[in-house]
Amino acid sequence: MNKAQLIDAVAMKLDISRRSAGDTVDAVLEGITGAIISGDKVSLTGFGTFETTRRAARTARNPRTGEAVDVPAATVPKFRPGQALKDEVNATGGRRRGAAKKTAAKKSAAKKATAKKATPTMAAKKTAAKKATATATKAAAKKTTATAKKAPAKKVTAKATARPMTKKTAAKAPANKTAAKKTAAKKSPAKKATAKKATARKR
């Protein structure tokens, strides 16, 4: 738990706003820090005691290189837990840790499952691409067959319009020609007769 989570817990416990809970936590921490700096002990019954200890100068070793390092004297803050806190942690700490681990494992598994569902695999992408290409080729084949079926019909109609006259029209055409010849023959003798009469009168 960090400071923000502690503020949220205090706000939920006291049913106050997060801002007022943050001010409360800051005030408590500042009070403890100020008391320790001044050299006082802060003893919270049942929880523990905050105090400072004086550490003398000493010589230590660097764990990487193994060289000796001089550590100067310092004042170090120290917390000594109370008996009630020790008993509480000892009684319920193992159970809470196990439950926390189980919940964390469940959350991680759920996240992994959702991530797998959200991001499709390469095989799924390939199958989807194959299906898309198959549907495209089928559509193209259908279009070509449809156009091939329509084209002969157009050719047949064109041929039908380009055919010569039928028997009936052919029969009608000679009849018309013979009728024209007959009328021409009738008119020509009449013209000859009139011409003969005119010459006879002149004589």
Coordinates of C-alpha atoms in Angstrom, one line a residue:
M1 CA 0.0 0.0 0.0
N2 CA 1.3 3.4 -0.9
K3 CA 0.3 6.8 0.4
A4 CA -2.5 7.3 -2.2
Q5 CA -4.0 4.0 -1.3
L6 CA -3.7 4.8 2.4
I7 CA -5.6 8.1 1.8
D8 CA -8.3 6.2 -0.1
A9 CA -8.7 3.7 2.8
V10 CA -9.0 6.6 5.3
A11 CA -11.6 8.4 3.2
M12 CA -13.6 5.2 2.9
K13 CA -13.3 4.3 6.5
L14 CA -14.3 7.8 7.8
D15 CA -16.7 8.5 5.0
I16 CA -15.1 11.8 4.1
S17 CA -13.7 13.3 0.9
R18 CA -10.4 12.2 -0.4
R19 CA -9.0 15.7 0.0
S20 CA -9.8 15.9 3.7
A21 CA -8.5 12.4 4.1
G22 CA -5.2 13.4 2.5
D23 CA -4.9 16.4 4.8
T24 CA -5.5 14.1 7.8
V25 CA -2.8 11.6 6.7
D26 CA -0.3 14.4 6.0
A27 CA -1.0 16.0 9.4
V28 CA -0.3 12.7 11.2
L29 CA 2.9 12.0 9.2
E30 CA 4.1 15.6 9.8
G31 CA 3.5 15.2 13.5
I32 CA 5.4 12.0 13.8
T33 CA 8.3 13.3 11.7
G34 CA 8.6 16.6 13.7
A35 CA 8.6 14.7 17.0
I36 CA 11.3 12.3 15.9
I37 CA 13.5 15.1 14.5
S38 CA 13.3 16.9 17.8
G39 CA 14.5 13.7 19.6
D40 CA 11.1 12.6 21.1
K41 CA 9.5 9.2 20.9
V42 CA 6.1 8.8 19.4
S43 CA 4.4 5.9 21.1
L44 CA 1.0 4.7 19.7
T45 CA -0.4 2.2 22.1
G46 CA -1.1 -1.1 20.4
F47 CA 0.6 0.0 17.2
G48 CA 4.2 0.8 18.0
T49 CA 6.8 3.4 18.8
F50 CA 8.7 5.8 16.5
E51 CA 12.1 7.0 17.7
T52 CA 15.6 7.8 16.6
T53 CA 18.9 6.0 17.4
R54 CA 22.5 7.1 17.0
R55 CA 24.6 4.9 14.8
A56 CA 28.4 5.2 15.4
A57 CA 30.9 5.4 12.6
R58 CA 32.0 2.1 11.2
T59 CA 33.8 0.5 8.3
A60 CA 31.8 -1.5 5.8
R61 CA 32.6 -3.4 2.6
N62 CA 31.3 -2.8 -0.9
P63 CA 29.5 -6.0 -1.9
R64 CA 30.5 -5.6 -5.6
T65 CA 34.1 -4.8 -5.3
G66 CA 34.8 -6.0 -1.7
E67 CA 36.7 -2.8 -0.9
A68 CA 36.5 -1.3 2.6
V69 CA 34.2 1.8 2.9
D70 CA 34.1 4.2 5.9
V71 CA 30.5 4.9 7.0
P72 CA 30.2 8.0 9.1
A73 CA 28.1 8.4 12.2
A74 CA 24.4 9.1 11.6
T75 CA 21.0 9.5 13.4
V76 CA 18.6 6.8 12.0
P77 CA 14.8 6.7 12.5
K78 CA 13.4 3.5 13.9
F79 CA 10.1 1.9 14.4
R80 CA 9.4 -0.7 17.1
P81 CA 6.0 -2.4 16.6
G82 CA 3.7 -2.9 19.6
Q83 CA 2.6 -6.3 21.0
A84 CA -1.0 -5.9 19.7
L85 CA 0.3 -5.2 16.2
K86 CA 2.6 -8.2 16.3
D87 CA -0.2 -10.5 17.5
E88 CA -2.6 -9.2 14.8
V89 CA 0.0 -9.7 12.0
N90 CA 0.9 -13.1 13.4
A91 CA -2.7 -14.3 13.6
T92 CA -4.0 -13.1 10.2
G93 CA -1.0 -12.2 8.1
G94 CA -0.5 -15.6 6.5
R95 CA -4.2 -15.9 5.5
R96 CA -4.3 -12.4 4.0
R97 CA -1.1 -13.0 2.1
G98 CA -2.4 -16.2 0.6
A99 CA -5.7 -14.6 -0.3
A100 CA -3.9 -11.6 -1.8
K101 CA -1.7 -13.9 -3.9
K102 CA -4.8 -15.9 -5.2
T103 CA -6.6 -12.7 -6.1
A104 CA -3.5 -11.4 -7.9
A105 CA -3.2 -14.7 -9.8
K106 CA -6.8 -14.6 -10.8
K107 CA -6.6 -11.0 -12.0
S108 CA -3.5 -11.7 -14.1
A109 CA -5.1 -14.8 -15.7
A110 CA -8.2 -12.8 -16.5
K111 CA -6.1 -10.0 -18.1
K112 CA -4.2 -12.6 -20.2
A113 CA -7.5 -14.2 -21.3
T114 CA -8.9 -10.8 -22.3
A115 CA -5.7 -9.9 -24.1
K116 CA -5.8 -13.1 -26.1
K117 CA -9.4 -12.6 -27.1
A118 CA -8.8 -8.9 -28.0
T119 CA -5.7 -9.7 -30.1
P120 CA -6.3 -12.4 -32.8
T121 CA -3.5 -14.8 -33.6
M122 CA -1.6 -14.9 -36.9
A123 CA -3.5 -18.1 -37.8
A124 CA -6.8 -16.4 -37.3
K125 CA -5.7 -13.5 -39.5
K126 CA -4.5 -15.9 -42.2
T127 CA -7.8 -17.8 -42.2
A128 CA -9.7 -14.5 -42.4
A129 CA -7.6 -13.4 -45.3
K130 CA -8.1 -16.7 -47.1
K131 CA -11.9 -16.5 -46.6
A132 CA -11.9 -13.0 -48.0
T133 CA -9.9 -14.0 -51.1
A134 CA -12.2 -17.0 -51.6
T135 CA -15.3 -14.9 -51.5
A136 CA -13.8 -12.4 -53.9
T137 CA -12.9 -15.1 -56.4
K138 CA -16.4 -16.6 -56.2
A139 CA -18.0 -13.2 -56.8
A140 CA -15.7 -12.6 -59.8
A141 CA -16.6 -16.1 -61.2
K142 CA -20.3 -15.4 -60.8
K143 CA -20.0 -12.1 -62.6
T144 CA -18.1 -13.6 -65.5
T145 CA -20.6 -16.5 -65.9
A146 CA -23.5 -14.0 -65.8
T147 CA -21.9 -11.8 -68.5
A148 CA -21.1 -14.9 -70.6
K149 CA -24.7 -16.0 -70.5
K150 CA -26.0 -12.6 -71.4
A151 CA -23.6 -12.2 -74.4
P152 CA -25.0 -15.0 -76.7
A153 CA -28.5 -13.6 -76.2
K154 CA -27.4 -10.3 -77.6
K155 CA -25.7 -11.9 -80.6
V156 CA -28.8 -13.9 -81.4
T157 CA -31.0 -10.8 -81.3
A158 CA -28.4 -9.0 -83.6
K159 CA -28.5 -11.9 -86.0
A160 CA -32.3 -12.0 -86.0
T161 CA -32.4 -8.3 -86.9
A162 CA -29.8 -8.8 -89.7
R163 CA -31.7 -11.7 -91.4
P164 CA -33.1 -11.2 -95.0
M165 CA -36.7 -10.9 -95.7
T166 CA -39.0 -13.9 -94.9
K167 CA -40.9 -15.9 -97.4
K168 CA -44.0 -13.9 -96.9
T169 CA -42.2 -10.6 -97.6
A170 CA -40.4 -12.2 -100.6
A171 CA -43.7 -13.4 -102.0
K172 CA -45.3 -10.0 -101.6
A173 CA -42.4 -8.2 -103.3
P174 CA -42.8 -10.1 -106.7
A175 CA -46.5 -9.7 -106.6
N176 CA -46.0 -6.0 -106.3
K177 CA -43.6 -6.0 -109.3
T178 CA -46.1 -8.0 -111.5
A179 CA -48.8 -5.6 -110.6
A180 CA -46.6 -2.7 -111.6
K181 CA -45.8 -4.4 -115.0
K182 CA -49.5 -5.0 -115.7
T183 CA -50.4 -1.4 -115.0
A184 CA -47.6 -0.3 -117.2
A185 CA -48.7 -2.6 -120.0
K186 CA -52.3 -1.3 -119.8
K187 CA -51.2 2.3 -120.0
S188 CA -48.9 1.8 -123.0
P189 CA -51.6 0.4 -125.4
A190 CA -53.9 3.2 -124.5
K191 CA -51.2 5.7 -125.3
K192 CA -50.6 4.0 -128.7
A193 CA -54.3 4.1 -129.6
T194 CA -54.6 7.8 -128.9
A195 CA -51.5 8.4 -131.0
K196 CA -53.0 6.5 -134.0
K197 CA -56.2 8.5 -133.8
A198 CA -54.4 11.8 -133.8
T199 CA -52.4 10.9 -136.9
A200 CA -55.6 9.8 -138.7
R201 CA -57.3 13.1 -138.1
K202 CA -54.3 15.0 -139.4
R203 CA -54.5 13.2 -142.7

